[in-house]
mmCIF file of N, CA and C in Angstrom:
data_model
loop_
_atom_site.group_PDB
_atom_site.id
_atom_site.type_symbol
_atom_site.label_atom_id
_atom_site.label_comp_id
_atom_site.label_asym_id
_atom_site.label_seq_id
_atom_site.Cartn_x
_atom_site.Cartn_y
_atom_site.Cartn_z
ATOM 1 N N MET A 1 -68.266 -54.770 11.007
ATOM 2 C CA MET A 1 -67.028 -55.373 11.510
ATOM 3 C C MET A 1 -65.807 -55.054 12.277
ATOM 4 N N GLY A 2 -65.185 -55.743 11.697
ATOM 5 C CA GLY A 2 -63.964 -55.729 12.946
ATOM 6 C C GLY A 2 -62.729 -55.295 11.655
ATOM 7 N N THR A 3 -62.105 -54.564 11.949
ATOM 8 C CA THR A 3 -60.440 -54.070 11.123
ATOM 9 C C THR A 3 -59.670 -55.139 11.832
ATOM 10 N N LYS A 4 -59.672 -54.872 10.976
ATOM 11 C CA LYS A 4 -57.882 -55.854 10.926
ATOM 12 C C LYS A 4 -56.602 -55.430 11.044
ATOM 13 N N ASN A 5 -55.732 -55.148 11.230
ATOM 14 C CA ASN A 5 -53.789 -54.321 12.060
ATOM 15 C C ASN A 5 -53.472 -55.559 11.065
ATOM 16 N N GLU A 6 -53.570 -55.232 9.275
ATOM 17 C CA GLU A 6 -52.577 -55.337 8.500
ATOM 18 C C GLU A 6 -51.584 -55.019 8.387
ATOM 19 N N THR A 7 -50.259 -55.174 9.103
ATOM 20 C CA THR A 7 -49.387 -54.659 9.935
ATOM 21 C C THR A 7 -47.944 -55.885 7.475
ATOM 22 N N LYS A 8 -46.814 -55.254 7.800
ATOM 23 C CA LYS A 8 -46.625 -56.300 6.265
ATOM 24 C C LYS A 8 -45.178 -56.277 6.988
ATOM 25 N N ASP A 9 -44.916 -57.697 6.849
ATOM 26 C CA ASP A 9 -44.175 -57.905 7.523
ATOM 27 C C ASP A 9 -43.116 -58.254 6.582
ATOM 28 N N LYS A 10 -42.358 -57.086 6.224
ATOM 29 C CA LYS A 10 -41.092 -57.812 5.928
ATOM 30 C C LYS A 10 -40.200 -59.304 6.046
ATOM 31 N N PRO A 11 -39.746 -60.137 5.198
ATOM 32 C CA PRO A 11 -38.051 -60.654 5.875
ATOM 33 C C PRO A 11 -37.525 -60.977 6.520
ATOM 34 N N ASP A 12 -37.432 -61.919 8.127
ATOM 35 C CA ASP A 12 -36.070 -61.512 8.737
ATOM 36 C C ASP A 12 -34.844 -62.406 7.684
ATOM 37 N N PHE A 13 -33.885 -61.511 7.195
ATOM 38 C CA PHE A 13 -33.029 -61.762 5.586
ATOM 39 C C PHE A 13 -31.881 -61.117 7.809
ATOM 40 N N ALA A 14 -30.509 -62.911 7.094
ATOM 41 C CA ALA A 14 -29.951 -62.536 8.000
ATOM 42 C C ALA A 14 -28.961 -60.823 7.835
ATOM 43 N N LEU A 15 -28.484 -60.869 7.010
ATOM 44 C CA LEU A 15 -28.246 -59.833 6.012
ATOM 45 C C LEU A 15 -28.234 -58.043 5.370
ATOM 46 N N GLY A 16 -28.477 -57.359 5.194
ATOM 47 C CA GLY A 16 -29.261 -55.947 4.827
ATOM 48 C C GLY A 16 -29.030 -55.793 3.883
ATOM 49 N N ARG A 17 -29.672 -55.159 3.062
ATOM 50 C CA ARG A 17 -29.609 -55.217 1.323
ATOM 51 C C ARG A 17 -27.998 -54.687 1.497
ATOM 52 N N GLU A 18 -27.173 -53.938 2.425
ATOM 53 C CA GLU A 18 -26.137 -52.912 2.340
ATOM 54 C C GLU A 18 -24.604 -54.149 1.989
ATOM 55 N N ASN A 19 -25.264 -54.932 2.797
ATOM 56 C CA ASN A 19 -24.120 -56.836 2.896
ATOM 57 C C ASN A 19 -24.286 -57.192 1.739
ATOM 58 N N TYR A 20 -25.400 -57.619 0.902
ATOM 59 C CA TYR A 20 -25.867 -58.073 0.199
ATOM 60 C C TYR A 20 -24.873 -57.666 -1.255
ATOM 61 N N LYS A 21 -24.942 -55.963 -1.587
ATOM 62 C CA LYS A 21 -24.112 -55.256 -2.117
ATOM 63 C C LYS A 21 -22.579 -55.441 -2.467
ATOM 64 N N LEU A 22 -22.395 -55.566 -0.945
ATOM 65 C CA LEU A 22 -20.655 -56.007 -0.778
ATOM 66 C C LEU A 22 -20.235 -56.915 -0.865
ATOM 67 N N LEU A 23 -21.024 -57.565 -0.849
ATOM 68 C CA LEU A 23 -20.889 -59.386 -1.237
ATOM 69 C C LEU A 23 -20.457 -59.814 -2.312
ATOM 70 N N ALA A 24 -21.820 -58.574 -3.840
ATOM 71 C CA ALA A 24 -21.586 -58.880 -5.236
ATOM 72 C C ALA A 24 -20.394 -58.642 -5.437
ATOM 73 N N ILE A 25 -20.138 -57.466 -5.070
ATOM 74 C CA ILE A 25 -18.468 -56.598 -4.902
ATOM 75 C C ILE A 25 -17.431 -57.494 -4.723
ATOM 76 N N GLY A 26 -17.009 -58.446 -4.277
ATOM 77 C CA GLY A 26 -16.164 -59.361 -3.381
ATOM 78 C C GLY A 26 -16.440 -60.052 -4.133
ATOM 79 N N PHE A 27 -17.453 -60.868 -4.833
ATOM 80 C CA PHE A 27 -17.143 -61.686 -5.421
ATOM 81 C C PHE A 27 -16.704 -61.421 -6.864
ATOM 82 N N VAL A 28 -16.765 -60.814 -7.443
ATOM 83 C CA VAL A 28 -16.967 -59.871 -8.449
ATOM 84 C C VAL A 28 -14.936 -59.767 -8.279
ATOM 85 N N ILE A 29 -14.136 -59.066 -7.432
ATOM 86 C CA ILE A 29 -12.264 -58.647 -6.966
ATOM 87 C C ILE A 29 -12.229 -60.393 -7.291
ATOM 88 N N ILE A 30 -12.827 -61.207 -6.439
ATOM 89 C CA ILE A 30 -12.151 -63.043 -6.395
ATOM 90 C C ILE A 30 -12.093 -63.052 -7.750
ATOM 91 N N VAL A 31 -13.795 -63.281 -8.738
ATOM 92 C CA VAL A 31 -13.285 -63.439 -10.418
ATOM 93 C C VAL A 31 -11.959 -61.959 -11.290
ATOM 94 N N ILE A 32 -11.969 -61.046 -10.395
ATOM 95 C CA ILE A 32 -11.409 -60.456 -11.509
ATOM 96 C C ILE A 32 -9.385 -60.860 -10.886
ATOM 97 N N GLY A 33 -9.334 -61.736 -9.765
ATOM 98 C CA GLY A 33 -8.343 -62.455 -9.614
ATOM 99 C C GLY A 33 -7.882 -63.340 -10.230
ATOM 100 N N PHE A 34 -9.117 -64.209 -10.244
ATOM 101 C CA PHE A 34 -8.617 -65.016 -11.461
ATOM 102 C C PHE A 34 -8.554 -65.137 -13.068
ATOM 103 N N LEU A 35 -8.851 -63.912 -12.857
ATOM 104 C CA LEU A 35 -8.806 -64.086 -14.696
ATOM 105 C C LEU A 35 -7.629 -63.670 -14.956
ATOM 106 N N LEU A 36 -6.980 -62.987 -13.677
ATOM 107 C CA LEU A 36 -5.402 -62.327 -13.747
ATOM 108 C C LEU A 36 -4.874 -63.341 -13.886
ATOM 109 N N MET A 37 -4.912 -64.485 -13.017
ATOM 110 C CA MET A 37 -3.960 -66.182 -13.473
ATOM 111 C C MET A 37 -4.731 -66.841 -15.121
ATOM 112 N N LEU A 38 -5.299 -66.397 -15.679
ATOM 113 C CA LEU A 38 -5.712 -66.752 -17.194
ATOM 114 C C LEU A 38 -4.343 -66.920 -17.889
ATOM 115 N N GLY A 39 -4.400 -67.806 -19.076
ATOM 116 C CA GLY A 39 -2.943 -67.817 -19.822
ATOM 117 C C GLY A 39 -1.837 -68.361 -19.307
ATOM 118 N N GLY A 40 -0.065 -67.127 -20.493
ATOM 119 C CA GLY A 40 0.492 -68.796 -19.592
ATOM 120 C C GLY A 40 1.038 -69.717 -20.441
ATOM 121 N N LYS A 41 0.540 -70.116 -22.029
ATOM 122 C CA LYS A 41 -0.308 -71.563 -22.586
ATOM 123 C C LYS A 41 1.610 -71.447 -23.677
ATOM 124 N N SER A 42 2.587 -72.987 -24.083
ATOM 125 C CA SER A 42 2.814 -72.721 -24.997
ATOM 126 C C SER A 42 2.315 -72.645 -26.226
ATOM 127 N N GLU A 43 3.092 -72.837 -27.184
ATOM 128 C CA GLU A 43 1.809 -72.948 -28.385
ATOM 129 C C GLU A 43 2.491 -73.915 -28.738
ATOM 130 N N SER A 44 3.333 -75.483 -27.962
ATOM 131 C CA SER A 44 2.637 -76.677 -28.655
ATOM 132 C C SER A 44 3.439 -76.788 -27.211
ATOM 133 N N PRO A 45 3.600 -78.696 -27.298
ATOM 134 C CA PRO A 45 3.419 -78.617 -26.646
ATOM 135 C C PRO A 45 4.173 -79.601 -25.973
ATOM 136 N N GLU A 46 5.907 -79.585 -26.704
ATOM 137 C CA GLU A 46 6.900 -79.412 -26.401
ATOM 138 C C GLU A 46 8.303 -78.638 -25.638
ATOM 139 N N LYS A 47 6.917 -77.821 -26.641
ATOM 140 C CA LYS A 47 8.246 -76.590 -26.674
ATOM 141 C C LYS A 47 7.723 -75.659 -24.741
ATOM 142 N N PHE A 48 8.703 -75.191 -24.080
ATOM 143 C CA PHE A 48 8.090 -75.359 -22.180
ATOM 144 C C PHE A 48 7.887 -73.341 -22.226
ATOM 145 N N SER A 49 6.440 -73.093 -21.561
ATOM 146 C CA SER A 49 6.928 -71.718 -21.888
ATOM 147 C C SER A 49 6.724 -70.630 -21.028
ATOM 148 N N THR A 50 8.083 -70.141 -20.069
ATOM 149 C CA THR A 50 8.212 -69.809 -19.239
ATOM 150 C C THR A 50 6.897 -68.081 -18.156
ATOM 151 N N ASP A 51 5.904 -68.111 -19.310
ATOM 152 C CA ASP A 51 5.398 -66.750 -18.967
ATOM 153 C C ASP A 51 4.067 -66.946 -17.684
ATOM 154 N N ILE A 52 4.020 -68.435 -18.212
ATOM 155 C CA ILE A 52 3.703 -68.715 -16.474
ATOM 156 C C ILE A 52 4.156 -68.208 -14.949
ATOM 157 N N PHE A 53 4.952 -67.963 -15.058
ATOM 158 C CA PHE A 53 5.561 -67.928 -13.866
ATOM 159 C C PHE A 53 6.150 -65.937 -13.625
ATOM 160 N N SER A 54 5.254 -65.400 -14.949
ATOM 161 C CA SER A 54 5.408 -63.964 -14.291
ATOM 162 C C SER A 54 4.036 -62.963 -13.375
ATOM 163 N N PHE A 55 5.020 -61.790 -12.622
ATOM 164 C CA PHE A 55 4.382 -60.960 -11.548
ATOM 165 C C PHE A 55 2.926 -61.502 -11.314
ATOM 166 N N ARG A 56 2.215 -61.461 -12.557
ATOM 167 C CA ARG A 56 1.071 -60.933 -12.515
ATOM 168 C C ARG A 56 0.581 -62.044 -11.935
ATOM 169 N N ARG A 57 0.766 -63.746 -13.205
ATOM 170 C CA ARG A 57 0.466 -64.984 -12.612
ATOM 171 C C ARG A 57 0.479 -65.632 -11.201
ATOM 172 N N ILE A 58 1.974 -64.652 -10.405
ATOM 173 C CA ILE A 58 2.768 -65.174 -9.247
ATOM 174 C C ILE A 58 2.342 -64.812 -7.905
ATOM 175 N N THR A 59 2.332 -63.274 -8.655
ATOM 176 C CA THR A 59 1.650 -62.658 -7.555
ATOM 177 C C THR A 59 0.904 -61.469 -6.704
ATOM 178 N N LEU A 60 0.300 -60.598 -8.406
ATOM 179 C CA LEU A 60 -0.938 -59.882 -8.095
ATOM 180 C C LEU A 60 -1.556 -61.349 -7.651
ATOM 181 N N ALA A 61 -2.280 -62.215 -9.350
ATOM 182 C CA ALA A 61 -3.365 -62.875 -8.914
ATOM 183 C C ALA A 61 -3.646 -63.436 -7.813
ATOM 184 N N PRO A 62 -3.010 -64.144 -6.775
ATOM 185 C CA PRO A 62 -2.813 -64.457 -5.263
ATOM 186 C C PRO A 62 -3.660 -63.584 -5.298
ATOM 187 N N LEU A 63 -2.914 -62.369 -4.607
ATOM 188 C CA LEU A 63 -2.879 -60.975 -3.751
ATOM 189 C C LEU A 63 -4.599 -60.338 -3.902
ATOM 190 N N VAL A 64 -5.227 -60.751 -5.764
ATOM 191 C CA VAL A 64 -5.990 -59.974 -5.714
ATOM 192 C C VAL A 64 -7.771 -60.547 -5.616
ATOM 193 N N VAL A 65 -7.302 -62.153 -5.465
ATOM 194 C CA VAL A 65 -8.813 -63.316 -4.645
ATOM 195 C C VAL A 65 -8.399 -62.732 -3.091
ATOM 196 N N LEU A 66 -6.635 -62.918 -2.512
ATOM 197 C CA LEU A 66 -7.349 -63.035 -1.145
ATOM 198 C C LEU A 66 -7.487 -61.393 -0.784
ATOM 199 N N ALA A 67 -7.524 -60.625 -1.433
ATOM 200 C CA ALA A 67 -7.799 -59.896 -1.126
ATOM 201 C C ALA A 67 -9.691 -59.527 -1.103
ATOM 202 N N GLY A 68 -10.224 -59.834 -1.755
ATOM 203 C CA GLY A 68 -11.658 -60.073 -2.299
ATOM 204 C C GLY A 68 -12.337 -60.975 -1.164
ATOM 205 N N PHE A 69 -11.122 -61.737 -0.036
ATOM 206 C CA PHE A 69 -12.028 -62.984 0.712
ATOM 207 C C PHE A 69 -12.121 -62.109 1.480
ATOM 208 N N ALA A 70 -10.947 -61.158 2.239
ATOM 209 C CA ALA A 70 -10.889 -60.959 3.545
ATOM 210 C C ALA A 70 -12.500 -59.407 2.964
ATOM 211 N N PHE A 71 -12.657 -59.186 1.631
ATOM 212 C CA PHE A 71 -13.732 -58.995 1.357
ATOM 213 C C PHE A 71 -15.005 -58.819 1.659
ATOM 214 N N GLU A 72 -15.140 -60.151 1.739
ATOM 215 C CA GLU A 72 -16.026 -61.610 2.035
ATOM 216 C C GLU A 72 -16.183 -60.800 3.220
ATOM 217 N N ILE A 73 -15.467 -61.133 3.964
ATOM 218 C CA ILE A 73 -15.456 -61.670 5.017
ATOM 219 C C ILE A 73 -15.714 -60.116 6.021
ATOM 220 N N TRP A 74 -15.253 -59.013 5.064
ATOM 221 C CA TRP A 74 -15.704 -57.522 6.545
ATOM 222 C C TRP A 74 -16.986 -57.627 5.616
ATOM 223 N N ALA A 75 -17.496 -57.589 4.513
ATOM 224 C CA ALA A 75 -18.977 -57.652 4.137
ATOM 225 C C ALA A 75 -20.166 -58.861 4.792
ATOM 226 N N ILE A 76 -19.707 -59.779 4.648
ATOM 227 C CA ILE A 76 -20.338 -60.068 6.051
ATOM 228 C C ILE A 76 -20.724 -59.844 7.399
ATOM 229 N N MET A 77 -19.437 -59.378 8.045
ATOM 230 C CA MET A 77 -19.723 -58.457 9.174
ATOM 231 C C MET A 77 -20.031 -57.679 9.582
ATOM 232 N N LYS A 78 -20.169 -56.875 8.205
ATOM 233 C CA LYS A 78 -20.333 -55.211 8.879
ATOM 234 C C LYS A 78 -21.791 -54.927 8.587
ATOM 235 N N LYS A 79 -21.918 -54.826 10.252
ATOM 236 C CA LYS A 79 -23.096 -54.249 10.848
ATOM 237 C C LYS A 79 -24.248 -52.672 9.936
ATOM 238 N N PRO A 80 -25.224 -53.539 9.982
ATOM 239 C CA PRO A 80 -25.971 -52.317 8.860
ATOM 240 C C PRO A 80 -25.864 -51.167 9.296
ATOM 241 N N LYS A 81 -26.451 -49.942 9.083
ATOM 242 C CA LYS A 81 -26.389 -48.636 9.995
ATOM 243 C C LYS A 81 -27.656 -48.639 9.929
ATOM 244 N N ASP A 82 -29.177 -49.019 9.918
ATOM 245 C CA ASP A 82 -29.994 -49.148 10.377
ATOM 246 C C ASP A 82 -31.208 -49.933 9.564
ATOM 247 N N PRO A 83 -31.042 -50.867 10.119
ATOM 248 C CA PRO A 83 -31.912 -51.885 10.391
ATOM 249 C C PRO A 83 -33.750 -51.733 9.648
ATOM 250 N N GLU A 84 -34.006 -50.821 9.837
ATOM 251 C CA GLU A 84 -35.329 -50.873 10.025
ATOM 252 C C GLU A 84 -35.895 -50.418 8.447
ATOM 253 N N LYS A 85 -35.088 -49.699 7.860
ATOM 254 C CA LYS A 85 -35.344 -48.572 6.257
ATOM 255 C C LYS A 85 -35.041 -50.254 5.841
ATOM 256 N N GLU A 86 -33.900 -51.697 5.924
ATOM 257 C CA GLU A 86 -33.523 -52.218 5.408
ATOM 258 C C GLU A 86 -35.092 -52.814 4.680
#
C-alpha cells in the first residue's frame, strides 16, 4: 500500500496570534475609557449636577478611547514576526 503524506495544514487566518492578543488589549483599553465616562448623576431630577463636567469625563475618558482605537488600528496593521510559527 502507498503511504500518504498527511500534512496538517493550519488554518490560514488573516492575522497572527500576536495580532489577536493585541486586539484584545485594545478592546480592554476602549472599555476602560467608557468606564471612565460613567457617573456624574444628580441625586434628584430637579437638581442639576455639575459633576458631569469633570476632567475625567470630558477630557481623559475620550482620550483613552481614542488611544484604544489607535492601538486597535496598529494591532491590525502590525506584521507578524514569523508567520510559520503562528
